Short mmCIF file of C-alpha atoms and ligand atoms in Angstrom, two decimals:
data_model
loop_
_atom_site.label_atom_id
_atom_site.label_comp_id
_atom_site.label_asym_id
_atom_site.label_seq_id
_atom_site.Cartn_x
_atom_site.Cartn_y
_atom_site.Cartn_z
CA UNK V 1033 8.22 -14.35 6.87
CA UNK V 1034 6.60 -15.02 3.46
CA UNK V 1035 3.57 -13.59 1.67
CA UNK V 1036 1.48 -16.26 -0.03
CA UNK V 1037 -0.02 -15.39 -3.44
CA UNK V 1038 -1.30 -17.55 -6.34
CA UNK V 1039 1.84 -16.76 -8.34
CA UNK V 1040 4.55 -17.09 -5.69
CA UNK V 1041 5.57 -17.17 -2.06
CA UNK V 1042 7.21 -13.75 -1.76
CA UNK V 1043 9.99 -13.68 0.83
CA UNK V 1044 9.75 -10.73 3.21
CA UNK V 1045 12.89 -11.69 5.15
CA UNK V 1046 14.27 -8.57 3.48
CA UNK V 1047 11.87 -5.64 3.05
CA UNK V 1048 10.48 -5.18 -0.47
CA UNK V 1049 9.21 -2.30 -2.57
CA UNK V 1050 5.69 -1.98 -4.01
CA UNK V 1051 5.67 0.44 -6.95
CA UNK V 1052 2.61 2.67 -7.36
CA UNK V 1053 0.95 2.51 -10.79
CA UNK V 1054 -1.90 5.01 -11.12
CA UNK V 1055 -4.27 4.38 -14.02
CA UNK V 1056 -6.66 7.27 -13.41
CA UNK V 1057 -7.30 9.90 -16.11
CA UNK V 1058 -5.85 12.68 -13.91
CA UNK V 1059 -2.56 10.79 -13.79
CA UNK V 1060 -2.19 11.03 -17.59
CA UNK V 1061 -0.87 14.09 -19.39
CA UNK V 1062 -3.81 14.31 -21.81
CA UNK V 1063 -6.34 14.18 -18.98
CA UNK V 1064 -8.62 12.23 -21.32
CA UNK V 1065 -10.89 9.36 -20.51
CA UNK V 1066 -9.26 6.92 -22.89
CA UNK V 1067 -6.26 5.54 -21.07
CA UNK V 1068 -3.43 4.04 -22.99
CA UNK V 1069 -2.67 0.73 -21.26
CA UNK V 1070 0.66 0.74 -23.15
CA UNK V 1071 2.00 3.67 -21.12
CA UNK V 1072 0.95 2.05 -17.84
CA UNK V 1073 2.50 -1.28 -18.84
CA UNK V 1074 5.78 0.44 -19.78
CA UNK V 1075 5.84 2.26 -16.43
CA UNK V 1076 5.27 -1.06 -14.62
CA UNK V 1077 8.16 -2.68 -16.48
CA UNK V 1078 10.43 0.25 -15.61
CA UNK V 1079 9.58 -0.05 -11.91
CA UNK V 1080 10.21 -3.83 -12.02
CA UNK V 1081 13.59 -3.14 -13.65
CA UNK V 1082 14.36 -0.78 -10.78
CA UNK V 1083 13.66 -3.59 -8.30
CA UNK V 1084 9.96 -3.41 -7.41
CA UNK V 1085 8.77 -6.80 -6.10
CA UNK V 1086 5.11 -5.75 -6.25
CA UNK V 1087 3.20 -3.46 -8.66
CA UNK V 1088 0.12 -1.80 -7.18
CA UNK V 1089 -2.37 -0.90 -9.91
CA UNK V 1090 -4.97 1.72 -8.92
CA UNK V 1091 -7.89 2.97 -11.01
CA UNK V 1092 -9.80 4.69 -8.20
CA UNK V 1093 -8.41 7.89 -6.71
CA UNK V 1094 -8.59 7.69 -2.91
CA UNK V 1095 -7.02 11.07 -2.28
CA UNK V 1096 -8.88 13.40 0.08
CA UNK V 1097 -11.77 15.05 -1.81
CA UNK V 1098 -11.54 12.68 -4.80
CA UNK V 1099 -14.70 12.03 -6.84
CA UNK V 1100 -15.97 8.42 -6.75
CA UNK V 1101 -15.72 6.30 -9.93
CA UNK V 1102 -18.05 3.49 -11.01
CA UNK V 1103 -16.94 -0.14 -10.84
CA UNK V 1104 -17.28 -0.33 -14.65
CA UNK V 1105 -14.89 2.61 -15.22
CA UNK V 1106 -12.43 1.21 -12.71
CA UNK V 1107 -12.47 -2.24 -14.38
CA UNK V 1108 -11.96 -0.65 -17.83
CA UNK V 1109 -8.85 1.05 -16.46
CA UNK V 1110 -7.19 -1.76 -14.51
CA UNK V 1111 -8.15 -5.04 -16.25
CA UNK V 1112 -6.17 -4.48 -19.51
CA UNK V 1113 -3.07 -3.60 -17.48
CA UNK V 1114 -3.44 -6.67 -15.22
CA UNK V 1115 -3.94 -8.93 -18.27
CA UNK V 1116 -0.81 -7.56 -19.93
CA UNK V 1117 1.37 -7.99 -16.82
CA UNK V 1118 0.04 -11.19 -15.21
CA UNK V 1119 2.21 -14.15 -16.16
CA UNK V 1120 4.65 -12.01 -18.14
CA UNK V 1121 6.50 -10.34 -15.24
CA UNK V 1122 8.19 -11.65 -12.09
CA UNK V 1123 6.51 -9.08 -9.84
CA UNK V 1124 3.42 -9.69 -7.72
CA UNK V 1125 0.41 -7.91 -9.29
CA UNK V 1126 -1.61 -6.00 -6.70
CA UNK V 1127 -4.82 -4.05 -7.36
CA UNK V 1128 -5.76 -1.04 -5.22
CA UNK V 1129 -9.57 -1.16 -4.96
CA UNK V 1130 -12.41 -1.14 -2.44
CA UNK V 1131 -15.10 -2.61 -4.74
CA UNK V 1132 -15.91 -6.35 -4.72
CA UNK V 1133 -16.86 -6.30 -8.45
CA UNK V 1134 -13.47 -4.85 -9.33
CA UNK V 1135 -11.72 -7.33 -7.01
CA UNK V 1136 -13.45 -10.25 -8.77
CA UNK V 1137 -12.58 -8.91 -12.25
CA UNK V 1138 -8.98 -8.25 -11.19
CA UNK V 1139 -8.58 -11.77 -9.77
CA UNK V 1140 -10.07 -13.28 -12.95
CA UNK V 1141 -7.58 -11.21 -14.99
CA UNK V 1142 -4.65 -12.66 -12.99
CA UNK V 1143 -4.09 -10.34 -10.00
CA UNK V 1144 -2.11 -11.86 -7.08
CA UNK V 1145 -3.11 -9.41 -4.37
CA UNK V 1146 -5.92 -7.02 -3.40
CA UNK V 1147 -4.90 -3.77 -1.70
CA UNK V 1148 -8.02 -2.41 0.00
CA UNK V 1149 -7.88 0.95 1.81
CA UNK V 1150 -11.29 -0.05 3.23
CA UNK V 1151 -9.98 -3.34 4.72
CA UNK V 1152 -12.66 -5.51 2.98
CA UNK V 1153 -15.53 -3.73 4.78
CA UNK V 1154 -17.66 -3.37 1.59
CA UNK V 1155 -20.44 -6.01 1.51
CA UNK V 1156 -19.17 -9.05 -0.42
CA UNK V 1157 -15.50 -8.01 -0.51
CA UNK V 1158 -14.36 -10.50 2.14
CA UNK V 1159 -16.14 -13.36 0.31
CA UNK V 1160 -14.51 -12.48 -3.05
CA UNK V 1161 -11.02 -12.58 -1.51
CA UNK V 1162 -11.72 -15.68 0.60
CA UNK V 1163 -12.95 -17.59 -2.47
CA UNK V 1164 -9.62 -16.96 -4.26
CA UNK V 1165 -6.02 -17.64 -3.23
CA UNK V 1166 -4.86 -14.02 -3.44
CA UNK V 1167 -3.05 -12.00 -0.77
CA UNK V 1168 -4.82 -9.01 0.77
CA UNK V 1169 -3.69 -5.73 2.32
CA UNK V 1170 -6.02 -4.48 5.06
CA UNK V 1171 -5.60 -0.72 5.60
CA UNK V 1172 -7.00 1.47 8.34
CA UNK V 1173 -9.02 4.54 7.36
CA UNK V 1174 -11.17 6.71 9.62
CA UNK V 1175 -14.21 7.98 7.68
CA UNK V 1176 -14.31 8.02 3.88
CA UNK V 1177 -11.92 9.65 1.38
CA UNK V 1178 -14.19 12.63 0.56
CA UNK V 1179 -14.41 13.86 4.17
CA UNK V 1180 -11.82 11.95 6.21
CA UNK V 1181 -9.46 14.91 6.72
CA UNK V 1182 -12.15 17.25 8.11
CA UNK V 1183 -11.81 16.35 11.79
CA UNK V 1184 -9.83 13.18 12.49
CA UNK V 1185 -10.29 12.18 16.14
CA UNK V 1186 -8.74 9.46 18.34
CA UNK V 1187 -8.17 8.99 22.08
CA UNK V 1188 -5.10 6.83 21.26
CA UNK V 1189 -4.42 6.56 17.52
CA UNK V 1190 -1.86 3.73 17.78
CA UNK V 1191 -4.06 1.58 20.05
CA UNK V 1192 -7.21 2.19 17.99
CA UNK V 1193 -5.60 1.55 14.59
CA UNK V 1194 -3.84 -1.55 15.92
CA UNK V 1195 -7.11 -2.94 17.38
CA UNK V 1196 -8.91 -2.27 14.09
CA UNK V 1197 -6.25 -4.11 12.05
CA UNK V 1198 -6.29 -7.07 14.47
CA UNK V 1199 -10.10 -7.25 14.21
CA UNK V 1200 -10.14 -7.09 10.39
CA UNK V 1201 -7.40 -9.75 10.23
CA UNK V 1202 -9.48 -11.94 12.56
CA UNK V 1203 -12.49 -11.61 10.21
CA UNK V 1204 -10.29 -12.71 7.32
CA UNK V 1205 -8.92 -15.73 9.21
CA UNK V 1206 -12.47 -16.70 10.24
CA UNK V 1207 -13.47 -16.57 6.54
CA UNK V 1208 -10.64 -19.00 5.68
CA UNK V 1209 -7.88 -16.60 4.61
CA UNK V 1210 -4.60 -17.86 6.07
CA UNK V 1211 -2.37 -15.41 7.98
CA UNK V 1212 0.34 -15.92 5.34
CA UNK V 1213 -1.96 -14.13 2.85
CA UNK V 1214 -2.66 -11.09 5.08
CA UNK V 1215 -0.83 -7.74 5.09
CA UNK V 1216 -1.76 -4.87 7.44
CA UNK V 1217 -1.26 -1.12 6.99
CA UNK V 1218 -2.00 1.73 9.46
CA UNK V 1219 -3.04 4.00 6.57
CA UNK V 1220 -0.91 7.14 6.78
CA UNK V 1221 -2.98 10.20 5.79
CA UNK V 1222 -6.32 8.39 5.81
CA UNK V 1223 -8.35 10.24 8.47
CA UNK V 1224 -5.27 11.33 10.44
CA UNK V 1225 -3.80 14.70 11.43
CA UNK V 1226 -0.07 15.36 11.14
CA UNK V 1227 0.31 14.54 14.85
CA UNK V 1228 -1.55 11.22 14.38
CA UNK V 1229 0.72 10.29 11.45
CA UNK V 1230 3.86 11.13 13.43
CA UNK V 1231 2.61 9.16 16.46
CA UNK V 1232 1.95 6.12 14.24
CA UNK V 1233 5.45 6.45 12.77
CA UNK V 1234 7.06 6.74 16.20
CA UNK V 1235 5.28 3.61 17.45
CA UNK V 1236 5.28 1.65 14.19
CA UNK V 1237 6.75 -1.38 16.02
CA UNK V 1238 3.32 -1.80 17.68
CA UNK V 1239 1.82 -2.65 14.27
CA UNK V 1240 4.63 -5.06 13.36
CA UNK V 1241 4.01 -6.88 16.64
CA UNK V 1242 0.60 -8.02 15.31
CA UNK V 1243 2.74 -10.73 13.67
CA UNK V 1244 1.43 -10.01 10.16
CA UNK V 1245 3.36 -8.53 7.24
CA UNK V 1246 3.38 -4.73 7.68
CA UNK V 1247 3.00 -2.39 4.68
CA UNK V 1248 3.38 1.39 4.85
CA UNK V 1249 2.45 4.07 2.32
CA UNK V 1250 4.39 7.23 3.12
CA UNK V 1251 5.73 8.22 -0.30
CA UNK V 1252 5.29 11.95 -1.08
CA UNK V 1253 2.41 12.26 1.41
CA UNK V 1254 1.15 15.48 3.02
CA UNK V 1255 2.82 14.72 6.35
CA UNK V 1256 6.15 15.27 4.56
CA UNK V 1257 4.85 18.43 2.92
CA UNK V 1258 3.64 19.70 6.29
CA UNK V 1259 6.93 19.09 8.13
CA UNK V 1260 9.30 20.21 5.34
CA UNK V 1261 7.06 22.77 3.59
CA UNK V 1262 7.82 21.17 0.21
CA UNK V 1263 5.54 20.61 -2.80
CA UNK V 1264 4.87 17.01 -3.94
CA UNK V 1265 7.74 17.04 -6.47
CA UNK V 1266 10.31 17.87 -3.72
CA UNK V 1267 9.45 15.15 -1.20
CA UNK V 1268 11.91 12.37 -2.14
CA UNK V 1269 14.36 12.97 0.73
CA UNK V 1270 11.50 13.07 3.24
CA UNK V 1271 10.01 9.91 1.73
CA UNK V 1272 13.34 8.05 1.95
CA UNK V 1273 13.89 9.13 5.58
CA UNK V 1274 10.47 7.74 6.54
CA UNK V 1275 11.04 4.56 4.49
CA UNK V 1276 14.29 3.79 6.32
CA UNK V 1277 12.72 4.55 9.71
CA UNK V 1278 9.72 2.34 8.86
CA UNK V 1279 11.98 -0.60 7.97
CA UNK V 1280 13.93 -0.14 11.21
CA UNK V 1281 10.60 -0.39 13.05
CA UNK V 1282 9.47 -3.57 11.30
CA UNK V 1283 7.81 -2.57 8.01
CA UNK V 1284 8.21 -5.27 5.34
CA UNK V 1285 6.57 -3.65 2.28
CA UNK V 1286 7.11 -0.02 1.21
CA UNK V 1287 4.47 1.42 -1.17
CA UNK V 1288 6.34 4.11 -3.13
CA UNK V 1289 6.43 6.25 -6.28
CA UNK V 1290 10.27 6.42 -6.47
CA UNK V 1291 11.24 2.75 -6.77
CA UNK V 1292 14.93 3.12 -7.74
CA UNK V 1293 15.96 5.44 -4.88
CA UNK V 1294 13.98 3.38 -2.34
CA UNK V 1295 15.62 0.14 -3.51
CA UNK V 1296 19.03 1.83 -3.12
CA UNK V 1297 18.15 2.80 0.47
CA UNK V 1298 17.12 -0.81 1.22
CA UNK V 1299 20.31 -2.20 -0.36
CA UNK V 1300 22.36 0.07 1.90
CA UNK V 1301 20.49 -1.18 4.98
CA UNK V 1302 21.00 -4.79 3.81
CA UNK V 1303 24.77 -4.27 3.50
CA UNK V 1304 24.96 -3.04 7.10
CA UNK V 1305 22.81 -5.96 8.31
CA UNK V 1306 25.00 -8.48 6.45
CA UNK V 1307 28.47 -7.36 7.59
CA UNK V 1308 30.45 -9.89 9.59
CA UNK V 1309 30.66 -9.16 13.31
CA UNK V 1310 33.60 -7.10 14.56
CA UNK V 1311 36.13 -8.73 16.94
CA UNK V 1312 34.58 -6.94 19.91
CA UNK V 1313 31.15 -8.31 19.02
CA UNK V 1314 32.60 -11.85 18.93
C1 LIG X 578 -1.49 3.57 1.57
O1 LIG X 578 -0.93 4.33 2.36
N1 LIG X 578 -2.29 5.24 -0.20
S1 LIG X 578 -3.53 6.28 -2.41
C2 LIG X 578 -1.52 11.74 -1.12
C3 LIG X 578 -0.24 12.11 -1.45
C4 LIG X 578 0.65 11.20 -1.96
C5 LIG X 578 0.25 9.90 -2.14
C6 LIG X 578 0.53 14.14 -2.30
N2 LIG X 578 -3.33 3.75 -1.46
C7 LIG X 578 -2.14 4.01 0.37
O2 LIG X 578 -0.70 7.27 -2.39
N3 LIG X 578 -2.80 1.76 -0.15
C8 LIG X 578 -3.02 5.05 -1.30
O3 LIG X 578 0.13 13.40 -1.21
C9 LIG X 578 -2.77 3.08 -0.42
N4 LIG X 578 -1.55 2.23 1.81
C10 LIG X 578 -2.18 1.36 0.98
N5 LIG X 578 -2.18 0.05 1.30
C11 LIG X 578 -2.90 7.79 -1.70
C12 LIG X 578 -1.48 8.10 -2.02
C13 LIG X 578 -1.05 9.52 -1.82
C14 LIG X 578 -1.93 10.44 -1.32
#
């Protein structure tokens, strides 16, 4: 399986890592409104050196309870970083946004992929992506970031999320986006209780069987905090356990903060997959 982007055809025969690059003021030590693109660019290069195949640049916080930002602010944050990286690095440049104006500006600046936690449901978003040659990640979210964790409710979370992703992918294909450009993601933590997240993890193979590239974002998330009772800084072991399990159940792209350790985990899996058969196996 390959992911088609303007820059490359990214092989997903082996799972790959997408490194998270936050360019929101709260992610910078000074907490100021003037972001130094230099620091973000350096962080991106470090993650690429550690083996990230994709860099996911986000200027809009989608955490539960986060305050909305304007399209102008978001563009001011992400465009300089995209311009600095596009064409100068091997990695695929992805932009985490739900706004069509930001998508258009990101594509013009050289982005290869749009990662939309709203699955292109904003008016105009589908058209912006269809008019370009970029890849797109369609993620499931119940409700909206501000309120989505108040009372998540499903009769069958795996069936409902899977049907949603199939329907959004169908819309994309109908708009002229080829299946080789489409990634799907069940959206861990986006309008889901701990039990919903664990059920999705247990039955992750149901999402891979949609036949589209499967991305998962599990890194440092609350489901790990809830099970292990660990603060965000102590969730690496939990994140790696879920990453390995996700790959075993068909995930092809892992969206993570800790690129180096995740790449090591994938290299270990690859070594086991590549060993020559034992005599008994024939
Ligand atoms: C995702 O899953 N997530 S932003 C809460 C945390 C840790 C991390 C401390 N964008 C996803 O990363 N895009 C985000 O607990 C995403 N899939 C895709 N495709 C939230 C995030 C996070 C939230």
